[in-house]
Protein backbone atom coordinates (compact mmCIF):
# COMPACT_ATOMS: atom_id res chain seq x y z
CA UNK A 1 0.00 0.00 0.00
CA UNK A 2 2.98 2.32 0.61
CA UNK A 3 4.02 2.63 -3.04
CA UNK A 4 0.44 2.93 -4.29
CA UNK A 5 -0.40 5.46 -1.59
CA UNK A 6 2.71 7.54 -2.25
CA UNK A 7 1.94 7.56 -5.98
CA UNK A 8 -1.54 8.86 -5.18
CA UNK A 9 -0.08 11.70 -3.08
CA UNK A 10 2.41 12.58 -5.83
CA UNK A 11 -0.45 12.71 -8.34
CA UNK A 12 -2.34 15.07 -6.03
CA UNK A 13 0.68 17.36 -5.73
CA UNK A 14 1.16 17.37 -9.51
CA UNK A 15 -2.53 18.13 -10.10
CA UNK A 16 -2.49 21.09 -7.68
CA UNK A 17 0.65 22.41 -9.35
CA UNK A 18 -0.94 22.12 -12.81
CA UNK A 19 -4.07 23.92 -11.59
CA UNK A 20 -1.93 26.81 -10.31
CA UNK A 21 -0.16 27.11 -13.65
CA UNK A 22 -3.54 27.09 -15.43
CA UNK A 23 -4.89 29.78 -13.09
CA UNK A 24 -1.92 32.00 -13.94
CA UNK A 25 -2.64 31.51 -17.65
CA UNK A 26 -6.26 32.57 -17.14
CA UNK A 27 -5.22 35.74 -15.32
CA UNK A 28 -2.77 36.62 -18.05
CA UNK A 29 -5.39 35.90 -20.71
CA UNK A 30 -8.08 38.16 -19.23
CA UNK A 31 -5.67 41.10 -19.18
CA UNK A 32 -4.65 40.32 -22.78
CA UNK A 33 -8.31 40.59 -23.82
CA UNK A 34 -8.57 43.91 -21.99
CA UNK A 35 -5.44 45.21 -23.74
CA UNK A 36 -6.82 44.20 -27.16
CA UNK A 37 -10.06 46.14 -26.79
CA UNK A 38 -10.46 49.76 -27.97
CA UNK A 39 -12.46 50.61 -24.81
CA UNK A 40 -11.07 48.92 -21.68
CA UNK A 41 -14.19 49.78 -19.70
CA UNK A 42 -16.11 47.05 -21.52
CA UNK A 43 -13.51 44.30 -21.09
CA UNK A 44 -15.61 42.45 -18.46
CA UNK A 45 -18.44 42.16 -20.99
CA UNK A 46 -16.15 40.58 -23.61
CA UNK A 47 -14.59 38.19 -21.09
CA UNK A 48 -17.97 37.20 -19.64
CA UNK A 49 -19.48 36.53 -23.06
CA UNK A 50 -16.49 34.45 -24.17
CA UNK A 51 -16.43 32.01 -21.23
CA UNK A 52 -20.02 32.27 -19.94
CA UNK A 53 -19.16 34.08 -16.71
CA UNK A 54 -21.29 36.77 -15.11
CA UNK A 55 -20.06 40.30 -15.75
CA UNK A 56 -19.37 40.67 -12.02
CA UNK A 57 -17.26 37.49 -12.03
CA UNK A 58 -15.30 38.71 -15.06
CA UNK A 59 -14.71 42.13 -13.47
CA UNK A 60 -13.59 40.50 -10.22
CA UNK A 61 -11.12 38.20 -12.00
CA UNK A 62 -9.75 41.12 -14.00
CA UNK A 63 -9.33 43.27 -10.89
CA UNK A 64 -7.47 40.47 -9.12
CA UNK A 65 -5.18 40.06 -12.13
CA UNK A 66 -4.21 43.73 -11.86
CA UNK A 67 -3.56 43.36 -8.13
CA UNK A 68 -1.40 40.30 -8.70
CA UNK A 69 0.62 41.84 -11.53
CA UNK A 70 1.58 44.55 -9.01
CA UNK A 71 3.59 41.73 -7.37
CA UNK A 72 5.51 40.13 -10.26
CA UNK A 73 7.44 37.80 -7.95
CA UNK A 74 4.18 36.39 -6.59
CA UNK A 75 2.72 35.99 -10.08
CA UNK A 76 5.91 34.21 -11.12
CA UNK A 77 5.50 31.75 -8.23
CA UNK A 78 1.90 31.08 -9.29
CA UNK A 79 2.85 30.67 -12.95
CA UNK A 80 5.55 28.20 -11.92
CA UNK A 81 3.15 26.16 -9.82
CA UNK A 82 5.03 26.89 -6.59
CA UNK A 83 1.98 28.46 -4.90
CA UNK A 84 -1.73 28.11 -5.62
CA UNK A 85 -4.34 30.78 -6.31
CA UNK A 86 -5.58 31.10 -2.69
CA UNK A 87 -2.02 31.82 -1.50
CA UNK A 88 -1.56 34.38 -4.27
CA UNK A 89 -4.74 36.09 -3.03
CA UNK A 90 -3.37 36.18 0.51
CA UNK A 91 -0.19 37.89 -0.71
CA UNK A 92 -2.28 40.52 -2.52
CA UNK A 93 -4.71 41.12 0.32
CA UNK A 94 -2.17 41.45 3.12
CA UNK A 95 0.28 43.70 1.24
CA UNK A 96 -2.37 45.95 -0.34
CA UNK A 97 -1.69 48.69 2.25
CA UNK A 98 1.99 48.94 1.28
CA UNK A 99 3.60 50.77 -1.65
CA UNK A 100 4.49 48.40 -4.50
CA UNK A 101 8.23 48.38 -3.78
CA UNK A 102 7.78 47.56 -0.09
CA UNK A 103 5.08 45.01 -0.91
CA UNK A 104 7.47 43.17 -3.22
CA UNK A 105 10.16 43.16 -0.54
CA UNK A 106 7.78 41.68 2.03
CA UNK A 107 6.62 39.04 -0.44
CA UNK A 108 10.21 38.14 -1.31
CA UNK A 109 10.86 37.27 2.35
CA UNK A 110 8.03 34.73 2.50
CA UNK A 111 7.87 33.32 -1.02
CA UNK A 112 10.53 30.66 -0.30
CA UNK A 113 8.43 29.42 2.64
CA UNK A 114 5.01 29.85 1.02
CA UNK A 115 4.82 26.44 -0.73
CA UNK A 116 5.03 24.75 2.69
CA UNK A 117 2.58 27.06 4.51
CA UNK A 118 -1.19 26.93 4.72
CA UNK A 119 -3.04 30.10 3.78
CA UNK A 120 -3.68 30.74 7.49
CA UNK A 121 0.00 30.43 8.38
CA UNK A 122 0.99 32.58 5.40
CA UNK A 123 -1.53 35.28 6.32
CA UNK A 124 -0.29 35.43 9.93
CA UNK A 125 3.34 35.77 8.84
CA UNK A 126 2.45 38.45 6.29
CA UNK A 127 0.41 40.35 8.87
CA UNK A 128 3.39 40.39 11.22
CA UNK A 129 5.79 41.62 8.50
CA UNK A 130 3.37 44.30 7.27
CA UNK A 131 2.73 45.56 10.80
CA UNK A 132 6.48 45.75 11.42
CA UNK A 133 7.19 47.51 8.12
CA UNK A 134 5.64 50.81 9.32
CA UNK A 135 4.32 50.59 12.92
CA UNK A 136 3.01 54.17 12.93
CA UNK A 137 0.99 53.62 9.76
CA UNK A 138 -0.30 50.31 11.14
CA UNK A 139 -1.46 52.04 14.32
CA UNK A 140 -3.19 54.74 12.28
CA UNK A 141 -4.99 52.13 10.14
CA UNK A 142 -6.08 50.29 13.30
CA UNK A 143 -7.49 53.45 14.89
CA UNK A 144 -9.35 54.42 11.73
CA UNK A 145 -10.93 50.99 11.42
CA UNK A 146 -11.95 50.83 15.07
CA UNK A 147 -13.58 54.25 14.63
CA UNK A 148 -15.89 52.65 12.04
CA UNK A 149 -17.02 49.83 14.38
CA UNK A 150 -20.69 49.00 14.14
CA UNK A 151 -23.39 46.51 15.10
CA UNK A 152 -25.73 45.05 12.49
CA UNK A 153 -29.02 43.19 12.80
CA UNK A 154 -29.60 41.31 9.56
CA UNK A 155 -33.00 39.64 8.99
CA UNK A 156 -32.81 36.26 7.26
CA UNK A 157 -35.30 33.75 5.85
CA UNK A 158 -37.38 31.19 7.73
CA UNK A 159 -37.81 33.27 10.88
CA UNK A 160 -34.07 33.63 11.54
CA UNK A 161 -31.66 36.57 11.73
CA UNK A 162 -27.94 37.35 11.99
CA UNK A 163 -26.15 39.60 14.51
CA UNK A 164 -22.84 41.06 13.42
CA UNK A 165 -20.23 43.19 15.19
CA UNK A 166 -17.83 44.65 12.64
CA UNK A 167 -14.41 46.32 12.96
CA UNK A 168 -14.16 45.63 16.70
CA UNK A 169 -10.82 45.90 18.59
CA UNK A 170 -9.19 42.47 18.26
CA UNK A 171 -8.35 42.08 21.94
CA UNK A 172 -11.89 42.79 23.14
CA UNK A 173 -13.48 40.72 20.40
CA UNK A 174 -11.20 37.78 21.19
CA UNK A 175 -11.99 38.07 24.91
CA UNK A 176 -15.73 38.14 24.15
CA UNK A 177 -15.42 35.07 21.91
CA UNK A 178 -13.55 33.27 24.68
CA UNK A 179 -16.46 33.97 27.06
CA UNK A 180 -18.86 32.36 24.58
CA UNK A 181 -16.52 29.36 24.13
CA UNK A 182 -16.24 28.96 27.91
CA UNK A 183 -20.00 28.91 28.40
CA UNK A 184 -20.42 26.37 25.60
CA UNK A 185 -17.68 24.08 26.93
CA UNK A 186 -19.18 24.20 30.42
CA UNK A 187 -22.62 23.18 29.12
CA UNK A 188 -21.05 20.36 27.10
CA UNK A 189 -19.09 19.13 30.13
CA UNK A 190 -22.37 18.84 32.05
CA UNK A 191 -23.82 16.57 29.37
CA UNK A 192 -25.73 19.03 27.15
CA UNK A 193 -26.42 17.20 23.85
CA UNK A 194 -26.51 20.26 21.62
CA UNK A 195 -23.64 20.62 19.12
CA UNK A 196 -20.84 23.02 20.00
CA UNK A 197 -22.03 25.42 17.28
CA UNK A 198 -25.52 25.40 18.81
CA UNK A 199 -24.12 25.83 22.33
CA UNK A 200 -21.98 28.79 21.27
CA UNK A 201 -24.87 30.45 19.43
CA UNK A 202 -27.21 29.98 22.40
CA UNK A 203 -24.58 31.24 24.87
CA UNK A 204 -24.07 34.30 22.67
CA UNK A 205 -27.77 35.13 22.75
CA UNK A 206 -28.09 34.35 26.48
CA UNK A 207 -25.23 36.71 27.31
CA UNK A 208 -26.66 39.52 25.20
CA UNK A 209 -30.16 39.15 26.64
CA UNK A 210 -28.92 38.86 30.23
CA UNK A 211 -29.96 35.25 30.71
CA UNK A 212 -27.47 33.43 33.00
CA UNK A 213 -25.81 30.37 31.48
CA UNK A 214 -22.77 29.69 33.69
CA UNK A 215 -19.22 29.87 32.39
CA UNK A 216 -16.51 32.32 33.30
CA UNK A 217 -15.19 35.71 32.29
CA UNK A 218 -13.22 36.24 29.13
CA UNK A 219 -9.47 36.61 28.86
CA UNK A 220 -6.96 36.58 26.04
CA UNK A 221 -3.59 34.90 25.64
CA UNK A 222 -0.89 37.31 24.50
CA UNK A 223 2.61 36.59 23.23
CA UNK A 224 4.94 39.58 22.93
CA UNK A 225 8.64 40.38 23.21
CA UNK A 226 9.90 42.04 26.39
CA UNK A 227 11.30 44.83 24.19
CA UNK A 228 7.79 45.59 22.93
CA UNK A 229 6.30 45.57 26.44
CA UNK A 230 9.09 47.86 27.67
CA UNK A 231 8.47 50.26 24.73
CA UNK A 232 11.95 49.60 23.37
CA UNK A 233 10.57 48.20 20.10
CA UNK A 234 7.37 48.22 18.05
CA UNK A 235 7.48 44.52 17.17
CA UNK A 236 3.92 43.15 16.81
CA UNK A 237 2.51 40.91 19.52
CA UNK A 238 0.20 37.97 18.94
CA UNK A 239 -3.24 37.13 20.33
CA UNK A 240 -3.92 33.40 20.46
CA UNK A 241 -6.82 32.55 18.20
CA UNK A 242 -6.48 35.83 16.25
CA UNK A 243 -2.94 36.50 15.06
CA UNK A 244 -0.48 39.43 15.02
CA UNK A 245 -1.54 42.76 16.55
CA UNK A 246 0.17 46.13 16.70
CA UNK A 247 2.51 46.78 19.63
CA UNK A 248 0.08 49.28 21.16
CA UNK A 249 -2.59 46.57 21.59
CA UNK A 250 -0.01 44.14 22.99
CA UNK A 251 1.02 46.67 25.65
CA UNK A 252 -2.61 47.51 26.44
CA UNK A 253 -3.51 43.84 26.96
CA UNK A 254 -0.40 43.28 29.10
CA UNK A 255 -1.19 46.36 31.23
CA UNK A 256 -4.56 44.84 32.11
CA UNK A 257 -2.81 41.81 33.65
CA UNK A 258 -0.61 43.58 36.22
CA UNK A 259 -1.62 41.31 39.12
CA UNK A 260 -1.31 38.02 37.23
CA UNK A 261 1.72 35.76 36.89
CA UNK A 262 3.28 35.95 33.45
CA UNK A 263 4.84 33.03 31.63
CA UNK A 264 8.14 33.99 30.02
CA UNK A 265 10.17 32.23 27.34
CA UNK A 266 13.79 33.18 26.71
CA UNK A 267 15.32 32.37 23.30
CA UNK A 268 19.11 32.27 23.07
CA UNK A 269 19.85 33.60 19.53
CA UNK A 270 23.29 31.96 19.44
CA UNK A 271 22.63 28.44 20.72
CA UNK A 272 18.93 28.33 19.85
CA UNK A 273 18.09 27.07 23.36
CA UNK A 274 14.76 27.98 24.94
CA UNK A 275 14.11 28.59 28.65
CA UNK A 276 10.79 29.39 30.29
CA UNK A 277 9.21 29.99 33.67
CA UNK A 278 6.81 32.31 35.49
CA UNK A 279 7.34 35.72 37.03
CA UNK A 280 5.43 38.59 38.61
CA UNK A 281 8.18 41.06 37.69
CA UNK A 282 7.31 43.55 34.95
CA UNK A 283 9.53 45.15 32.32
CA UNK A 284 10.37 48.76 33.10
CA UNK A 285 9.71 51.42 30.51
CA UNK A 286 12.33 53.72 32.04
CA UNK A 287 15.30 51.43 32.72
CA UNK A 288 16.55 49.55 29.64
CA UNK A 289 18.57 47.22 31.89
CA UNK A 290 16.15 45.88 34.53
CA UNK A 291 17.66 43.94 37.40
CA UNK A 292 14.54 42.02 38.44
CA UNK A 293 15.01 38.26 38.28
CA UNK A 294 12.39 35.61 37.57
CA UNK A 295 10.55 34.21 40.56
CA UNK A 296 11.24 30.62 39.49
CA UNK A 297 14.23 29.00 37.76
CA UNK A 298 14.02 28.59 33.99
CA UNK A 299 13.29 25.17 32.57
CA UNK A 300 15.47 24.13 29.63
CA UNK A 301 13.63 23.23 26.44
CA UNK A 302 14.78 21.92 23.04
CA UNK A 303 16.19 24.44 20.54
CA UNK A 304 13.82 26.74 18.65
CA UNK A 305 14.24 27.66 15.00
CA UNK A 306 13.75 30.99 13.28
CA UNK A 307 11.43 29.50 10.67
CA UNK A 308 8.16 27.62 10.69
CA UNK A 309 7.14 25.35 7.85
CA UNK A 310 5.59 22.05 6.97
CA UNK A 311 7.37 20.03 4.30
CA UNK A 312 6.55 16.66 2.83
CA UNK A 313 8.98 13.84 2.13
CA UNK A 314 8.51 10.43 0.58
CA UNK A 315 10.63 8.78 3.31
CA UNK A 316 8.73 6.39 5.57
CA UNK A 317 11.01 6.52 8.62
CA UNK A 318 12.67 9.55 10.30
CA UNK A 319 16.49 9.62 10.13
CA UNK A 320 18.11 7.60 12.92
CA UNK A 321 19.08 9.69 15.94
CA UNK A 322 17.17 12.74 14.70
CA UNK A 323 14.34 12.61 17.21
CA UNK A 324 14.21 13.18 20.94
CA UNK A 325 13.48 10.54 23.56
CA UNK A 326 11.18 11.54 26.45
CA UNK A 327 12.94 12.24 29.74
CA UNK A 328 12.13 11.06 33.25
CA UNK A 329 10.88 13.66 35.74
CA UNK A 330 9.44 13.82 39.23
CA UNK A 331 5.70 13.23 39.47
CA UNK A 332 5.51 11.96 35.90
CA UNK A 333 3.63 8.79 36.84
CA UNK A 334 0.24 10.51 36.92
CA UNK A 335 -1.85 10.49 33.75
CA UNK A 336 -2.97 14.13 33.90
CA UNK A 337 -0.34 16.81 33.48
CA UNK A 338 0.37 19.10 36.40
CA UNK A 339 -0.14 22.86 36.07
CA UNK A 340 3.63 23.31 35.74
CA UNK A 341 3.95 20.74 32.94
CA UNK A 342 0.96 22.26 31.15
CA UNK A 343 2.52 25.72 31.38
CA UNK A 344 5.89 24.55 30.06
CA UNK A 345 4.37 22.64 27.14
CA UNK A 346 2.10 25.48 26.09
CA UNK A 347 4.89 28.04 26.36
CA UNK A 348 7.16 25.83 24.28
CA UNK A 349 4.78 24.84 21.49
CA UNK A 350 2.09 27.60 21.51
CA UNK A 351 -0.13 25.78 18.96
CA UNK A 352 -1.33 22.34 17.95
CA UNK A 353 1.77 20.68 16.50
CA UNK A 354 0.08 18.83 13.65
CA UNK A 355 1.00 19.94 10.10
CA UNK A 356 -0.76 23.17 9.14
CA UNK A 357 -2.79 23.54 12.36
CA UNK A 358 -2.98 26.89 14.16
CA UNK A 359 -5.31 26.06 17.09
CA UNK A 360 -3.80 27.73 20.20
CA UNK A 361 -2.19 25.34 22.69
CA UNK A 362 -4.54 26.65 25.39
CA UNK A 363 -7.44 25.03 23.51
CA UNK A 364 -5.63 21.76 22.78
CA UNK A 365 -5.47 18.39 24.48
CA UNK A 366 -2.08 17.40 25.87
CA UNK A 367 -1.10 14.15 24.19
CA UNK A 368 1.46 11.61 25.47
CA UNK A 369 3.99 11.03 22.69
CA UNK A 370 4.62 7.62 24.21
CA UNK A 371 1.16 6.52 25.33
CA UNK A 372 0.61 6.57 29.08
CA UNK A 373 -0.86 3.04 28.88
CA UNK A 374 2.46 1.88 27.41
CA UNK A 375 4.60 3.44 30.10
CA UNK A 376 4.83 6.97 28.76
CA UNK A 377 5.56 9.63 31.39
CA UNK A 378 3.47 12.73 32.03
CA UNK A 379 6.30 15.24 31.74
CA UNK A 380 7.07 18.13 29.41
CA UNK A 381 9.33 16.11 27.12
CA UNK A 382 6.58 13.52 26.53
CA UNK A 383 3.60 15.90 26.25
CA UNK A 384 2.50 17.66 23.05
CA UNK A 385 -0.48 19.99 22.45
CA UNK A 386 -2.84 18.57 19.82
CA UNK A 387 -6.29 19.87 18.93
CA UNK A 388 -9.04 17.31 19.39
CA UNK A 389 -9.17 16.43 15.66
CA UNK A 390 -5.43 15.77 15.36
CA UNK A 391 -5.40 13.99 18.72
CA UNK A 392 -7.99 11.61 17.29
CA UNK A 393 -5.99 11.31 14.06
CA UNK A 394 -3.08 9.90 16.07
CA UNK A 395 -5.16 7.38 18.01
CA UNK A 396 -7.80 6.50 15.41
CA UNK A 397 -6.53 7.64 12.01
CA UNK A 398 -3.22 5.81 11.72
CA UNK A 399 -0.98 8.88 12.12
CA UNK A 400 2.25 8.89 14.17
CA UNK A 401 4.71 11.61 15.11
CA UNK A 402 8.15 12.14 16.69
CA UNK A 403 9.73 15.16 18.36
CA UNK A 404 13.06 16.10 16.77
CA UNK A 405 16.16 17.17 18.67
CA UNK A 406 15.75 20.63 17.12
CA UNK A 407 12.37 21.00 18.83
CA UNK A 408 10.17 20.31 15.79
CA UNK A 409 7.98 17.35 14.93
CA UNK A 410 7.89 14.74 12.17
CA UNK A 411 4.51 13.21 11.33
CA UNK A 412 3.96 10.04 9.32
CA UNK A 413 0.60 9.58 7.64
CA UNK A 414 -1.13 6.22 7.08
CA UNK A 415 0.20 6.18 3.49
CA UNK A 416 3.77 6.36 4.82
CA UNK A 417 4.62 9.91 3.82
CA UNK A 418 6.50 12.18 6.27
CA UNK A 419 5.57 15.77 7.09
CA UNK A 420 7.89 18.03 9.10
CA UNK A 421 6.68 20.76 11.46
CA UNK A 422 9.36 23.22 12.55
CA UNK A 423 9.31 25.09 15.90
CA UNK A 424 7.55 28.42 16.23
CA UNK A 425 9.94 31.40 15.96
CA UNK A 426 10.21 33.76 18.93
CA UNK A 427 7.86 36.79 18.89
XYZ file of N, CA and C in Angstrom, residues 141-151 165-168:
45
model
N -3.964 52.924 10.821
C -4.992 52.126 10.142
C -5.898 51.447 11.160
N -5.294 50.949 12.252
C -6.081 50.294 13.297
C -7.073 51.270 13.914
N -6.612 52.463 14.249
C -7.487 53.448 14.893
C -8.628 53.873 13.965
N -8.316 54.043 12.688
C -9.352 54.422 11.728
C -10.417 53.339 11.605
N -9.970 52.085 11.585
C -10.930 50.993 11.424
C -11.787 50.831 12.664
N -11.175 50.939 13.833
C -11.951 50.833 15.072
C -12.980 51.954 15.153
N -12.641 53.120 14.618
C -13.578 54.246 14.631
C -14.828 53.946 13.810
N -14.730 52.991 12.876
C -15.888 52.651 12.036
C -16.659 51.443 12.577
N -16.358 51.021 13.817
C -17.017 49.832 14.385
C -18.531 50.024 14.403
N -19.238 48.916 14.227
C -20.687 48.998 14.145
C -21.316 47.646 14.463
N -22.598 47.707 14.797
C -23.387 46.513 15.103
C -24.512 46.418 14.081
N -21.027 42.083 14.675
C -20.232 43.189 15.190
C -19.025 43.345 14.291
N -18.876 44.468 13.644
C -17.828 44.649 12.640
C -16.793 45.671 13.096
N -15.535 45.416 12.687
C -14.410 46.324 12.959
C -14.233 46.588 14.451
N -14.351 45.530 15.255
C -14.158 45.633 16.698
C -12.674 45.524 17.043
